[in-house]
Amino acid sequence: MADYQVSRRSFLQGTALAVGASVLGIPQSLPAADEDPYGGFRMGLQSYSLRAFKLDEALQHTRTLGVGYWEAYPGHIRLNTLPAHISEHKAKLKEAGVSLIAYGVLGFDENETKAREAFDFAQAMELKSISANPKKSAATFDLLDKLVEEYGIPIAIHNHGPGHIYDKVDDVLEMVKDRHPKIGACVDTGHYIRSDEDPVEVIEKLGPRVFGVHLKDAKTIRDPEEIERLSKELPKNRANQLKREGKIFTILGEGELNVVGCLRALRELQYDNCLSLEYEENADNPLSDIEVCLKTVRESVTKV
């Protein structure tokens, strides 16, 4: 991984998680009811951050990290509306002390049967939103208008950076204009940085249509020699991204994201959905990096 991540990681990874949680500063359990290190935000994880772990282990790690909310990706909890499947996974979540309040990212098109399955699943799992990548068509959004009204569950359009259909905030705003108030956005802050947009301004522009947040950081690398050096150290997909865009994902607080500004903008909106940390790097051993990210959130929320 890149050198700018080494100083913190080398310290944090020096002790095994099982015996070293106190050294790492990782809470042994979730905060007591009268303690709230995240200032009222429903701090959680996009479970993709723990994609290298199977469900039970990922839930255990979430508990150890001291957060109690998830936006699950389908690799951890498959979209299935069978009652036994729903009951099994709700029981696992309850046992782990983790509340599942968002899910995705799911594609949507004009297929109503497929879309209803997603909404039936969301209703059965008692979700607050579905992160989505809907087709840009009037028929798709007509269907979503109908389903969000019927189910009362918001659709949160996820931006995915340069080259994707929801690259800029205007791509989202164009599609949600004059649509049902429960059709809005999941703001991925890292991808908006990749798209040369200010995530704070994005949140302000979307206003009450913000139904999800993937809290992620990125930084710009301008020096050609550094780009070349990092490209040799990074996985192929990240090296290609760096060469194309001059940007790379990094630990929260070590990039260009104005974390305090984002939290302040969300607080002004009285945002009450999952604040999902999504850390995509170092997939096989992400826990120490995730704790540094969470520490950044805890420190930032005191300044909001």
Short mmCIF file of C-alpha atoms in Angstrom, two decimals:
data_model
loop_
_atom_site.label_atom_id
_atom_site.label_comp_id
_atom_site.label_asym_id
_atom_site.label_seq_id
_atom_site.Cartn_x
_atom_site.Cartn_y
_atom_site.Cartn_z
CA MET A 1 0.00 0.00 0.00
CA ALA A 2 1.00 3.63 -0.33
CA ASP A 3 3.60 5.13 1.99
CA TYR A 4 1.20 7.77 3.26
CA GLN A 5 -0.76 5.00 4.96
CA VAL A 6 2.21 3.19 6.45
CA SER A 7 2.95 5.31 9.51
CA ARG A 8 -0.42 4.73 11.16
CA ARG A 9 -0.94 1.23 9.87
CA SER A 10 2.47 -0.07 10.93
CA PHE A 11 1.73 0.96 14.50
CA LEU A 12 -1.82 -0.31 14.53
CA GLN A 13 -1.17 -3.65 12.87
CA GLY A 14 1.66 -4.56 15.19
CA THR A 15 -0.66 -6.22 17.69
CA ALA A 16 -3.19 -8.93 16.93
CA LEU A 17 -6.79 -7.76 17.12
CA ALA A 18 -7.87 -10.51 19.46
CA VAL A 19 -5.48 -9.49 22.20
CA GLY A 20 -4.68 -5.94 21.24
CA ALA A 21 -7.98 -4.11 20.95
CA SER A 22 -7.13 -1.92 23.91
CA VAL A 23 -3.78 -1.01 22.40
CA LEU A 24 -5.51 -0.09 19.15
CA GLY A 25 -8.06 2.04 20.95
CA ILE A 26 -10.88 -0.13 19.63
CA PRO A 27 -13.85 -0.28 22.00
CA GLN A 28 -14.42 -3.77 23.43
CA SER A 29 -18.17 -3.33 23.06
CA LEU A 30 -20.70 -0.84 21.83
CA PRO A 31 -21.03 2.40 23.82
CA ALA A 32 -23.32 2.46 26.84
CA ALA A 33 -26.72 4.03 26.32
CA ASP A 34 -25.64 7.30 27.93
CA GLU A 35 -22.49 7.57 25.80
CA ASP A 36 -22.49 8.63 22.17
CA PRO A 37 -19.06 9.14 20.60
CA TYR A 38 -20.68 9.88 17.23
CA GLY A 39 -22.78 12.84 18.30
CA GLY A 40 -26.18 11.39 17.47
CA PHE A 41 -25.27 10.03 14.04
CA ARG A 42 -26.10 6.41 13.32
CA MET A 43 -22.49 5.51 12.70
CA GLY A 44 -22.05 2.28 10.84
CA LEU A 45 -20.25 0.45 8.08
CA GLN A 46 -21.00 -0.29 4.48
CA SER A 47 -20.32 -3.98 4.96
CA TYR A 48 -18.34 -4.05 1.70
CA SER A 49 -15.52 -2.72 3.88
CA LEU A 50 -15.40 -6.21 5.43
CA ARG A 51 -15.96 -8.15 2.22
CA ALA A 52 -13.03 -10.51 2.89
CA PHE A 53 -14.92 -11.91 5.90
CA LYS A 54 -17.98 -14.12 5.97
CA LEU A 55 -21.13 -12.73 7.55
CA ASP A 56 -20.69 -13.97 11.12
CA GLU A 57 -17.09 -12.81 11.32
CA ALA A 58 -17.90 -9.47 9.68
CA LEU A 59 -20.62 -8.85 12.26
CA GLN A 60 -18.23 -9.76 15.07
CA HIS A 61 -15.64 -7.32 13.73
CA THR A 62 -18.31 -4.62 13.48
CA ARG A 63 -19.15 -5.15 17.12
CA THR A 64 -15.48 -5.01 18.12
CA LEU A 65 -15.07 -1.75 16.22
CA GLY A 66 -17.79 -0.25 18.38
CA VAL A 67 -20.41 0.60 15.77
CA GLY A 68 -23.91 -0.77 15.67
CA TYR A 69 -25.28 -0.08 12.18
CA TRP A 70 -24.84 -1.58 8.75
CA GLU A 71 -25.57 -0.90 5.17
CA ALA A 72 -25.13 -4.44 3.91
CA TYR A 73 -23.93 -5.35 0.47
CA PRO A 74 -25.40 -8.46 -1.18
CA GLY A 75 -22.21 -10.44 -0.65
CA HIS A 76 -22.99 -10.56 3.08
CA ILE A 77 -26.77 -10.82 3.01
CA ARG A 78 -28.30 -12.15 -0.17
CA LEU A 79 -31.46 -10.52 -1.44
CA ASN A 80 -34.05 -13.20 -0.79
CA THR A 81 -37.61 -12.78 0.44
CA LEU A 82 -38.17 -16.30 1.76
CA PRO A 83 -39.37 -16.02 5.39
CA ALA A 84 -36.72 -18.47 6.63
CA HIS A 85 -33.97 -16.39 5.02
CA ILE A 86 -35.32 -13.17 6.52
CA SER A 87 -35.71 -14.71 10.00
CA GLU A 88 -32.24 -16.25 9.94
CA HIS A 89 -30.51 -13.01 9.08
CA LYS A 90 -32.55 -10.82 11.39
CA ALA A 91 -31.59 -13.22 14.20
CA LYS A 92 -27.90 -13.03 13.30
CA LEU A 93 -28.02 -9.24 13.26
CA LYS A 94 -29.86 -9.09 16.58
CA GLU A 95 -27.39 -11.46 18.22
CA ALA A 96 -24.50 -9.32 17.01
CA GLY A 97 -26.16 -6.11 18.18
CA VAL A 98 -26.05 -4.65 14.68
CA SER A 99 -29.01 -2.85 13.11
CA LEU A 100 -29.36 -3.23 9.36
CA ILE A 101 -30.88 0.01 8.10
CA ALA A 102 -29.72 0.22 4.49
CA TYR A 103 -28.81 -2.15 1.68
CA GLY A 104 -27.18 -1.99 -1.72
CA VAL A 105 -26.08 -0.99 -4.22
CA LEU A 106 -28.93 -2.46 -6.34
CA GLY A 107 -29.73 -1.90 -9.98
CA PHE A 108 -33.25 -1.00 -11.09
CA ASP A 109 -34.90 -0.83 -14.49
CA GLU A 110 -38.45 -1.17 -15.82
CA ASN A 111 -38.83 -4.73 -14.48
CA GLU A 112 -41.50 -4.35 -11.80
CA THR A 113 -41.31 -7.94 -10.57
CA LYS A 114 -37.59 -7.62 -9.86
CA ALA A 115 -38.04 -4.19 -8.29
CA ARG A 116 -40.85 -5.41 -6.04
CA GLU A 117 -38.64 -8.24 -4.80
CA ALA A 118 -36.07 -5.64 -3.67
CA PHE A 119 -38.74 -3.57 -1.92
CA ASP A 120 -40.33 -6.66 -0.34
CA PHE A 121 -36.91 -7.62 1.01
CA ALA A 122 -36.33 -4.08 2.30
CA GLN A 123 -39.72 -4.04 4.00
CA ALA A 124 -39.18 -7.45 5.61
CA MET A 125 -35.73 -6.42 6.87
CA GLU A 126 -37.14 -3.07 8.13
CA LEU A 127 -34.71 -0.98 6.12
CA LYS A 128 -34.70 2.80 6.02
CA SER A 129 -33.35 3.04 2.48
CA ILE A 130 -32.12 1.16 -0.57
CA SER A 131 -28.89 2.36 -2.19
CA ALA A 132 -29.45 2.13 -5.91
CA ASN A 133 -28.07 2.50 -9.41
CA PRO A 134 -31.28 2.93 -11.41
CA LYS A 135 -31.38 3.04 -15.18
CA LYS A 136 -31.77 6.56 -16.51
CA SER A 137 -35.19 6.16 -18.07
CA ALA A 138 -38.60 7.67 -17.49
CA ALA A 139 -40.13 4.20 -17.18
CA THR A 140 -37.68 3.22 -14.43
CA PHE A 141 -38.34 6.36 -12.44
CA ASP A 142 -42.10 6.12 -12.97
CA LEU A 143 -41.88 2.67 -11.40
CA LEU A 144 -39.74 3.93 -8.52
CA ASP A 145 -42.20 6.78 -7.93
CA LYS A 146 -44.94 4.20 -7.48
CA LEU A 147 -42.93 1.85 -5.26
CA VAL A 148 -41.48 4.40 -2.85
CA GLU A 149 -44.99 5.73 -2.33
CA GLU A 150 -46.41 2.26 -1.79
CA TYR A 151 -43.68 0.93 0.51
CA GLY A 152 -42.56 4.16 2.16
CA ILE A 153 -38.91 3.18 1.66
CA PRO A 154 -36.60 5.72 -0.02
CA ILE A 155 -34.38 5.02 -3.01
CA ALA A 156 -30.89 6.52 -2.62
CA ILE A 157 -29.08 6.93 -5.95
CA HIS A 158 -25.40 6.08 -5.54
CA ASN A 159 -22.81 8.04 -7.50
CA HIS A 160 -19.89 5.97 -8.68
CA GLY A 161 -17.30 8.35 -10.01
CA PRO A 162 -15.92 9.22 -13.43
CA GLY A 163 -17.28 7.24 -16.35
CA HIS A 164 -20.46 6.11 -14.59
CA ILE A 165 -24.03 7.25 -15.24
CA TYR A 166 -24.20 9.08 -11.91
CA ASP A 167 -20.84 10.81 -12.00
CA LYS A 168 -21.73 14.35 -10.93
CA VAL A 169 -24.39 15.58 -8.51
CA ASP A 170 -26.21 17.15 -11.47
CA ASP A 171 -26.70 13.63 -12.87
CA VAL A 172 -28.67 12.78 -9.74
CA LEU A 173 -30.50 16.09 -9.52
CA GLU A 174 -31.61 15.79 -13.14
CA MET A 175 -33.29 12.45 -12.45
CA VAL A 176 -34.90 13.25 -9.10
CA LYS A 177 -36.33 16.60 -10.18
CA ASP A 178 -40.13 16.55 -9.91
CA ARG A 179 -39.99 12.96 -8.64
CA HIS A 180 -41.36 11.58 -5.38
CA PRO A 181 -39.63 13.13 -2.32
CA LYS A 182 -38.43 9.66 -1.31
CA ILE A 183 -36.28 9.34 -4.43
CA GLY A 184 -32.93 10.85 -3.55
CA ALA A 185 -29.26 10.07 -3.13
CA CYS A 186 -26.64 8.02 -1.38
CA VAL A 187 -23.70 10.42 -1.29
CA ASP A 188 -20.41 8.57 -1.77
CA THR A 189 -17.96 11.25 -0.71
CA GLY A 190 -14.89 9.51 -2.13
CA HIS A 191 -16.39 9.07 -5.57
CA TYR A 192 -17.49 12.71 -5.61
CA ILE A 193 -13.90 13.72 -4.87
CA ARG A 194 -12.84 11.53 -7.80
CA SER A 195 -15.35 13.49 -9.90
CA ASP A 196 -13.84 16.82 -8.78
CA GLU A 197 -16.89 17.78 -6.74
CA ASP A 198 -17.03 19.06 -3.17
CA PRO A 199 -19.03 16.54 -1.10
CA VAL A 200 -20.16 19.28 1.29
CA GLU A 201 -21.68 21.24 -1.58
CA VAL A 202 -23.19 18.03 -2.93
CA ILE A 203 -24.97 17.37 0.38
CA GLU A 204 -26.21 20.96 0.48
CA LYS A 205 -27.53 20.77 -3.10
CA LEU A 206 -29.35 17.49 -2.47
CA GLY A 207 -30.77 18.66 0.85
CA PRO A 208 -33.63 16.50 2.15
CA ARG A 209 -33.07 14.02 -0.67
CA VAL A 210 -29.96 12.65 1.08
CA PHE A 211 -31.01 9.17 2.23
CA GLY A 212 -27.58 7.57 2.50
CA VAL A 213 -23.90 8.40 2.91
CA HIS A 214 -20.81 6.38 2.09
CA LEU A 215 -18.11 8.18 4.04
CA LYS A 216 -14.90 7.72 2.09
CA ASP A 217 -11.78 9.79 1.48
CA ALA A 218 -9.55 10.33 -1.54
CA LYS A 219 -6.55 12.45 -2.37
CA THR A 220 -4.94 13.89 -5.47
CA ILE A 221 -1.41 12.86 -6.43
CA ARG A 222 0.15 15.35 -8.84
CA ASP A 223 3.85 14.47 -8.79
CA PRO A 224 4.62 12.15 -11.76
CA GLU A 225 7.39 10.37 -9.88
CA GLU A 226 5.09 9.67 -6.94
CA ILE A 227 2.39 8.41 -9.29
CA GLU A 228 4.88 6.04 -10.88
CA ARG A 229 6.16 4.82 -7.51
CA LEU A 230 2.68 4.28 -6.08
CA SER A 231 1.53 2.53 -9.24
CA LYS A 232 4.10 -0.19 -8.58
CA GLU A 233 2.81 -0.73 -5.03
CA LEU A 234 -0.94 -0.62 -5.63
CA PRO A 235 -3.30 -3.34 -6.88
CA LYS A 236 -3.74 -3.16 -10.64
CA ASN A 237 -7.20 -1.58 -10.54
CA ARG A 238 -6.04 1.16 -8.17
CA ALA A 239 -2.88 1.79 -10.15
CA ASN A 240 -4.98 2.22 -13.29
CA GLN A 241 -7.31 4.61 -11.45
CA LEU A 242 -4.37 6.66 -10.25
CA LYS A 243 -2.89 6.92 -13.74
CA ARG A 244 -6.27 7.89 -15.25
CA GLU A 245 -7.43 10.35 -12.63
CA GLY A 246 -4.45 11.30 -10.50
CA LYS A 247 -6.51 10.30 -7.45
CA ILE A 248 -6.42 7.50 -4.94
CA PHE A 249 -8.61 6.39 -2.04
CA THR A 250 -7.07 6.77 1.39
CA ILE A 251 -7.77 6.51 5.10
CA LEU A 252 -10.44 8.97 6.25
CA GLY A 253 -8.77 12.17 7.35
CA GLU A 254 -5.67 11.68 5.20
CA GLY A 255 -7.23 12.91 1.98
CA GLU A 256 -9.23 15.90 0.77
CA LEU A 257 -12.58 15.19 2.40
CA ASN A 258 -13.83 17.93 4.72
CA VAL A 259 -15.18 15.51 7.30
CA VAL A 260 -16.31 18.24 9.70
CA GLY A 261 -18.04 20.09 6.88
CA CYS A 262 -19.89 16.97 5.76
CA LEU A 263 -21.04 16.19 9.29
CA ARG A 264 -22.15 19.78 9.80
CA ALA A 265 -24.15 19.75 6.55
CA LEU A 266 -25.77 16.45 7.51
CA ARG A 267 -26.63 17.73 10.98
CA GLU A 268 -28.31 20.78 9.46
CA LEU A 269 -30.45 18.36 7.44
CA GLN A 270 -31.23 16.38 10.62
CA TYR A 271 -29.93 13.35 8.77
CA ASP A 272 -30.96 10.19 10.62
CA ASN A 273 -30.06 7.38 8.26
CA CYS A 274 -26.90 5.27 8.38
CA LEU A 275 -23.62 7.16 8.22
CA SER A 276 -21.77 4.33 6.51
CA LEU A 277 -18.02 4.32 6.61
CA GLU A 278 -16.84 2.60 3.45
CA TYR A 279 -13.17 1.72 3.35
CA GLU A 280 -12.33 -0.16 0.17
CA GLU A 281 -8.58 -0.56 0.55
CA ASN A 282 -6.52 -3.29 2.22
CA ALA A 283 -9.43 -5.72 1.90
CA ASP A 284 -7.77 -8.68 3.64
CA ASN A 285 -6.67 -6.74 6.72
CA PRO A 286 -8.76 -3.56 7.00
CA LEU A 287 -9.59 -3.41 10.71
CA SER A 288 -6.78 -1.17 11.91
CA ASP A 289 -7.35 1.25 9.05
CA ILE A 290 -11.09 1.28 9.74
CA GLU A 291 -10.46 2.14 13.39
CA VAL A 292 -8.33 5.12 12.31
CA CYS A 293 -11.20 6.21 10.06
CA LEU A 294 -13.69 5.89 12.92
CA LYS A 295 -11.38 7.84 15.20
CA THR A 296 -11.40 10.65 12.64
CA VAL A 297 -15.22 10.68 12.74
CA ARG A 298 -15.24 10.75 16.55
CA GLU A 299 -12.82 13.67 16.59
CA SER A 300 -14.63 15.52 13.82
CA VAL A 301 -18.08 15.24 15.37
CA THR A 302 -16.88 17.22 18.39
CA LYS A 303 -16.26 20.17 16.06
CA VAL A 304 -19.68 20.15 14.45
#
